[in-house]
JSON list of C-alpha atoms in Angstrom, two decimals:
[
{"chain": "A", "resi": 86, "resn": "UNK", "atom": "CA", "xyz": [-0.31, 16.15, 18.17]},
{"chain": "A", "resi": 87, "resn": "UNK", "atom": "CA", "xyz": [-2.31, 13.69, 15.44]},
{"chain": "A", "resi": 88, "resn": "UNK", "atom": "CA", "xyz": [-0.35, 11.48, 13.92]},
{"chain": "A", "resi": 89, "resn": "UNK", "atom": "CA", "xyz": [-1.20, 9.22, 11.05]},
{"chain": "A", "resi": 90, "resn": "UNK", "atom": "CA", "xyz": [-2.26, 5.59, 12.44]},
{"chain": "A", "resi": 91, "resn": "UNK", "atom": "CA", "xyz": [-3.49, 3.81, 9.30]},
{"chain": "A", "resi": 92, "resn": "UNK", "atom": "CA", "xyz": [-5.02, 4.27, 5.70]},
{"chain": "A", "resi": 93, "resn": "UNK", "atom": "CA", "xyz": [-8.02, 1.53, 4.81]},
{"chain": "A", "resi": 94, "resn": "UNK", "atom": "CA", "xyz": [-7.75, -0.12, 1.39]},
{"chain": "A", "resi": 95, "resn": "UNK", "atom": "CA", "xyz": [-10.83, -1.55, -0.51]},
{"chain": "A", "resi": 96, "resn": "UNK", "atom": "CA", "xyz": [-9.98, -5.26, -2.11]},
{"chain": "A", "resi": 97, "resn": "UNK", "atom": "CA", "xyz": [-12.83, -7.06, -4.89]},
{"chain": "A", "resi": 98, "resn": "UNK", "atom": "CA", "xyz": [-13.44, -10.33, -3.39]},
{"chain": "A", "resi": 99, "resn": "UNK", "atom": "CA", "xyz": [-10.61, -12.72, -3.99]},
{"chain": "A", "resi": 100, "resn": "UNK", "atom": "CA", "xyz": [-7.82, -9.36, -3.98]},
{"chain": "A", "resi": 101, "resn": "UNK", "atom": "CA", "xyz": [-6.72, -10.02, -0.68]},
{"chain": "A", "resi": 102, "resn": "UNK", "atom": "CA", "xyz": [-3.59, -12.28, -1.37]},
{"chain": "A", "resi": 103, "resn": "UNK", "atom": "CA", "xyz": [-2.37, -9.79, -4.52]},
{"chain": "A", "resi": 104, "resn": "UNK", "atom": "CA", "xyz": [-2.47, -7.48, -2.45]},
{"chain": "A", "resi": 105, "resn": "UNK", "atom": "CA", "xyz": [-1.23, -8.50, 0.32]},
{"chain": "A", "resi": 106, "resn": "UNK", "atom": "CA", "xyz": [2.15, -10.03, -1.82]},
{"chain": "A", "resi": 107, "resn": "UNK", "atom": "CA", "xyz": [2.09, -6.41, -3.18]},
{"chain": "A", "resi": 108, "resn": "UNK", "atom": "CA", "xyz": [2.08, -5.06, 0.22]},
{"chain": "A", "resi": 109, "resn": "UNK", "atom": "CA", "xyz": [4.71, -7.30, 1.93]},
{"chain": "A", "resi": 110, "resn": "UNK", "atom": "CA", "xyz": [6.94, -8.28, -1.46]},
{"chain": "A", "resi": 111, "resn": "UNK", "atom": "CA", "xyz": [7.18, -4.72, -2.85]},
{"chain": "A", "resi": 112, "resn": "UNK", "atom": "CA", "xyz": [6.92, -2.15, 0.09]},
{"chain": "A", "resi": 113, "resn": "UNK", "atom": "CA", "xyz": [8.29, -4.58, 3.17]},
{"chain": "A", "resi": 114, "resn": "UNK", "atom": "CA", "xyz": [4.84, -4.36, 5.30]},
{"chain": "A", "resi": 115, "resn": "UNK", "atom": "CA", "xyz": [4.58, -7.14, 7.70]},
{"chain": "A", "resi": 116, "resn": "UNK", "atom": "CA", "xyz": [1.42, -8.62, 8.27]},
{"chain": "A", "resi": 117, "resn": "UNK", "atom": "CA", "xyz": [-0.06, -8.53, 11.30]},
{"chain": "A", "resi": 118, "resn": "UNK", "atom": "CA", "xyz": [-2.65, -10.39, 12.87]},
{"chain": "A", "resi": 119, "resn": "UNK", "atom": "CA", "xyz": [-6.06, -9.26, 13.07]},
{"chain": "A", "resi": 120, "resn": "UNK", "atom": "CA", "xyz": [-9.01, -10.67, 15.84]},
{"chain": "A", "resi": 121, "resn": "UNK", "atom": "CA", "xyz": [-11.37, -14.11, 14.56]},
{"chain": "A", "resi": 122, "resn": "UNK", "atom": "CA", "xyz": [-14.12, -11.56, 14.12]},
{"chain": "A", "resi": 123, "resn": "UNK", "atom": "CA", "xyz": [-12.63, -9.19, 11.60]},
{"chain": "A", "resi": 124, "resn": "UNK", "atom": "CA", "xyz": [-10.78, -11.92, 9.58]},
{"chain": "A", "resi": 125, "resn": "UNK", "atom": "CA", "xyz": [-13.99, -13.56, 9.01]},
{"chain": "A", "resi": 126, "resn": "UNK", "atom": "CA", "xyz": [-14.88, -10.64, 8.12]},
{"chain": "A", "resi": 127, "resn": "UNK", "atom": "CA", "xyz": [-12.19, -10.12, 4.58]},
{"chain": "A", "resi": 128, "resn": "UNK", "atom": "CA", "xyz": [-9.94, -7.64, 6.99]},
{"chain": "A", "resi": 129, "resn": "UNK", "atom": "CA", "xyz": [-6.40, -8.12, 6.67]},
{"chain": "A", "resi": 130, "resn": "UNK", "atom": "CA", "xyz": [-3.73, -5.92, 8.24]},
{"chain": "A", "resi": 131, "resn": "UNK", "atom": "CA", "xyz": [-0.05, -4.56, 7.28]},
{"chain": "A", "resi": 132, "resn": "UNK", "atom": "CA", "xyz": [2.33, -2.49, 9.61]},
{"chain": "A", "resi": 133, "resn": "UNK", "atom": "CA", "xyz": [5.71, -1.08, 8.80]},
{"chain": "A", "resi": 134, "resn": "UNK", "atom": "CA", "xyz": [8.40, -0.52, 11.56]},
{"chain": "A", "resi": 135, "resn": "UNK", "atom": "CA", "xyz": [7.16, 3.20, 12.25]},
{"chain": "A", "resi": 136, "resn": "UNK", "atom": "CA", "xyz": [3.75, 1.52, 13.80]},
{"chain": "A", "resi": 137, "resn": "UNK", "atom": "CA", "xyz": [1.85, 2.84, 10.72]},
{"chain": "A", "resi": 138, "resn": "UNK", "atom": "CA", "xyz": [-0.74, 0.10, 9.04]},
{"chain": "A", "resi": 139, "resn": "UNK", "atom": "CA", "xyz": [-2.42, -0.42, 5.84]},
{"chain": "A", "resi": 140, "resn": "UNK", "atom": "CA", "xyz": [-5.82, -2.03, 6.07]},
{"chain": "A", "resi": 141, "resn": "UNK", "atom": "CA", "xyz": [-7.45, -4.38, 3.34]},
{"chain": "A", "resi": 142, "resn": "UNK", "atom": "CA", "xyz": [-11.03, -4.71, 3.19]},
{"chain": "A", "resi": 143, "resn": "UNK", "atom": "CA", "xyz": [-12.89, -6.82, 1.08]},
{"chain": "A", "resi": 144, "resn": "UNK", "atom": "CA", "xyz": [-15.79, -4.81, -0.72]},
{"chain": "A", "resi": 145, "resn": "UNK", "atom": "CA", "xyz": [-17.80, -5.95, -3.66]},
{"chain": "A", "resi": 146, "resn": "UNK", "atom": "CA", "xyz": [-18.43, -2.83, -5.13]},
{"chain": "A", "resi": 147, "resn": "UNK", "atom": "CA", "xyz": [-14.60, -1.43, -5.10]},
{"chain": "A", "resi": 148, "resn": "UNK", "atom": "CA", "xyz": [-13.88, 1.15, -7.57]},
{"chain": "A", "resi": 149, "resn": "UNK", "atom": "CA", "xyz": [-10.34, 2.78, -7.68]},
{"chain": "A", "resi": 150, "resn": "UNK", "atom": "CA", "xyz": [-10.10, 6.44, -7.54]},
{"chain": "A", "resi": 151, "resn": "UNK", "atom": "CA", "xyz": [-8.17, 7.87, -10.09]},
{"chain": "A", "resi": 152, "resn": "UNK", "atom": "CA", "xyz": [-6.53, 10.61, -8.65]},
{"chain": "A", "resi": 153, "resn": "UNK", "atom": "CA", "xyz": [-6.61, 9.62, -5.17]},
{"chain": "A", "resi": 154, "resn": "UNK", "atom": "CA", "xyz": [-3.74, 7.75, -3.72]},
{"chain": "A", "resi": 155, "resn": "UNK", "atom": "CA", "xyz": [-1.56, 6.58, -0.52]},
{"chain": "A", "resi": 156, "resn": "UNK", "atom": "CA", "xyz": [1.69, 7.96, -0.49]},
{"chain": "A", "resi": 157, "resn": "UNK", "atom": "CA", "xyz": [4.74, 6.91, 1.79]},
{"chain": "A", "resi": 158, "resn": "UNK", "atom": "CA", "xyz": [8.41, 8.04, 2.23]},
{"chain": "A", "resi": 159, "resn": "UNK", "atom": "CA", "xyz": [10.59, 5.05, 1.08]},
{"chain": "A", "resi": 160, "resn": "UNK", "atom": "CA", "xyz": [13.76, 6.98, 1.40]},
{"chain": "A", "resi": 161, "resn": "UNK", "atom": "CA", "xyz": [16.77, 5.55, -0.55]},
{"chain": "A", "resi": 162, "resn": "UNK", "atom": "CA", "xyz": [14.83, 2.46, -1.31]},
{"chain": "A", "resi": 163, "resn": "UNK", "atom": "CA", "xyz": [13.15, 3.68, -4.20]},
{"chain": "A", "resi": 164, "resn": "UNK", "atom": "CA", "xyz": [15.53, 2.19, -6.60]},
{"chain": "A", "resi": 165, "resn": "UNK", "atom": "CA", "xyz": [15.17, -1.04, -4.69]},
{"chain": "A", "resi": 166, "resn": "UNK", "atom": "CA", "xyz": [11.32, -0.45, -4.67]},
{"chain": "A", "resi": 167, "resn": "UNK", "atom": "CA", "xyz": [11.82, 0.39, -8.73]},
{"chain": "A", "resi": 168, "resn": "UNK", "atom": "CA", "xyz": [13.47, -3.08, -9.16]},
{"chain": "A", "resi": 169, "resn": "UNK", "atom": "CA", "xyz": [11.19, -4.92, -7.74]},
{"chain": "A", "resi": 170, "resn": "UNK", "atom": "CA", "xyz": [8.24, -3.36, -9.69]},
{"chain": "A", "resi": 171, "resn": "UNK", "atom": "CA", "xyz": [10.48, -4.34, -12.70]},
{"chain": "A", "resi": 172, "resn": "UNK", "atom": "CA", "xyz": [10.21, -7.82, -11.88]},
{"chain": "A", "resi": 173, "resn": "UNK", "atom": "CA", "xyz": [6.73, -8.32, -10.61]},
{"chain": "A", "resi": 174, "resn": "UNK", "atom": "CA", "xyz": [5.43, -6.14, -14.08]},
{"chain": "A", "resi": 175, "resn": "UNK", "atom": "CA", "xyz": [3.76, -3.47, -12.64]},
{"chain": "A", "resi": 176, "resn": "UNK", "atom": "CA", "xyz": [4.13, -0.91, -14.58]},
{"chain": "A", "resi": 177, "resn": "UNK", "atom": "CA", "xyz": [4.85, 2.65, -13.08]},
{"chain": "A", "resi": 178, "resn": "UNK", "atom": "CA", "xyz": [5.68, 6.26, -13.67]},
{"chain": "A", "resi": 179, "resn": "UNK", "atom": "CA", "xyz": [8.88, 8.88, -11.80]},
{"chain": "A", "resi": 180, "resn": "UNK", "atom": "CA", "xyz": [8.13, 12.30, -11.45]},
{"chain": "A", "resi": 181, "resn": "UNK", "atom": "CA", "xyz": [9.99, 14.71, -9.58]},
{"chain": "A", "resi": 182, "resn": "UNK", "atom": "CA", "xyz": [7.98, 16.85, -7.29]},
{"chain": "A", "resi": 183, "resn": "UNK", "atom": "CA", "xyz": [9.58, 20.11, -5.17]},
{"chain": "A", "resi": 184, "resn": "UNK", "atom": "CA", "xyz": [12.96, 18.14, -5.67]},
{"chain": "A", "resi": 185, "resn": "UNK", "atom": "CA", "xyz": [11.53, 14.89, -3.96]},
{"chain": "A", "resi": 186, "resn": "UNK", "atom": "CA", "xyz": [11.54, 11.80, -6.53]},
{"chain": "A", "resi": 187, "resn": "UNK", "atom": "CA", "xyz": [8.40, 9.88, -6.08]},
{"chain": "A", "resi": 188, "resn": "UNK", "atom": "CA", "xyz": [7.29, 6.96, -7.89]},
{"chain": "A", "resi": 189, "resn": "UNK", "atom": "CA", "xyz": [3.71, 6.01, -8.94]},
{"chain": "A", "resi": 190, "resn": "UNK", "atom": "CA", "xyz": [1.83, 2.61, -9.51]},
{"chain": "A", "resi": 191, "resn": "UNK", "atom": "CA", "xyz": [-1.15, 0.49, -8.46]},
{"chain": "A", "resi": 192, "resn": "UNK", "atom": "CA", "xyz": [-1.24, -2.23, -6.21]},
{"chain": "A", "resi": 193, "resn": "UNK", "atom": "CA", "xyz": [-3.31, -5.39, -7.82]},
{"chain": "A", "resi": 194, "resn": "UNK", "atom": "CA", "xyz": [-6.71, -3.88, -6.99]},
{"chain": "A", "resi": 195, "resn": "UNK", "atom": "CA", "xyz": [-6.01, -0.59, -8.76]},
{"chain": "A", "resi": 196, "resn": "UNK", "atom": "CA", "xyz": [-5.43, 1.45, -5.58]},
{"chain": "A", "resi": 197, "resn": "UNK", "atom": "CA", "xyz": [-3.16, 4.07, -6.69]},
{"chain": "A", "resi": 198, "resn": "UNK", "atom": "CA", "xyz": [0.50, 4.60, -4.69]},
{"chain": "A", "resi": 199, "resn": "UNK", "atom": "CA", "xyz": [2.90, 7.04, -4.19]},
{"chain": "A", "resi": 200, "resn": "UNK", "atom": "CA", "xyz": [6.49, 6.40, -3.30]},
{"chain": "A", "resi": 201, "resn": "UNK", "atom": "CA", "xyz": [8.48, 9.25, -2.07]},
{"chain": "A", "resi": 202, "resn": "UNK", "atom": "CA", "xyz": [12.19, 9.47, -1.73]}
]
């Protein structure tokens, strides 16, 4: 059975560290350490407790999507997740979808997120 592993992020030069604090401040990812080779090479890497990762990658010519997006279950920690949003202005929208409360925003290099209950 597949089973999702990781979802690679593209950072503008100088991103990493916003988005990293995003990563680690807002959602809880850990960062993990990642070989010499790729951290010379602008690869940085996030992991939550399930084992699934976020990977940053620096690229020059990032662009956002505007509809596409990373979503995760936060459970009961959206209000938590909400709160800290709050305080780190970032703005954000709450819809409900099939009963399930999910929250939207963008991380510092515009990459679009989706925070399920």
């Amino acid at each position: 059975m597949a089973r999702f592993h990781h979802v690679n992020l593209g950072v503008l030069p100088g991103g990493t560290d916003s988005v990293g604090d995003f990563l680690t401040g807002i959602l809880d990812y850990l960062r993990i350490e990642v070989t010499p080779d790729l951290k010379a090479r602008g690869v940085l890497w996030y992991e939550t407790e399930d084992g699934s990762q976020v990977h940053l990658s620096v690229d020059p010519d990032h662009r956002p999507a505007a509809r596409a997006h990373t979503a995760i279950h936060v459970g009961e920690e959206t209000t938590v997740i909400e709160a800290r949003l709050d305080a780190a202005g970032i703005p954000y929208s709450v819809v409900t979808i099939d009963g399930v409360r999910a929250v939207f925003c963008n991380d510092p290099a515009g990459n679009r997120w989706e925070l399920r209950s």
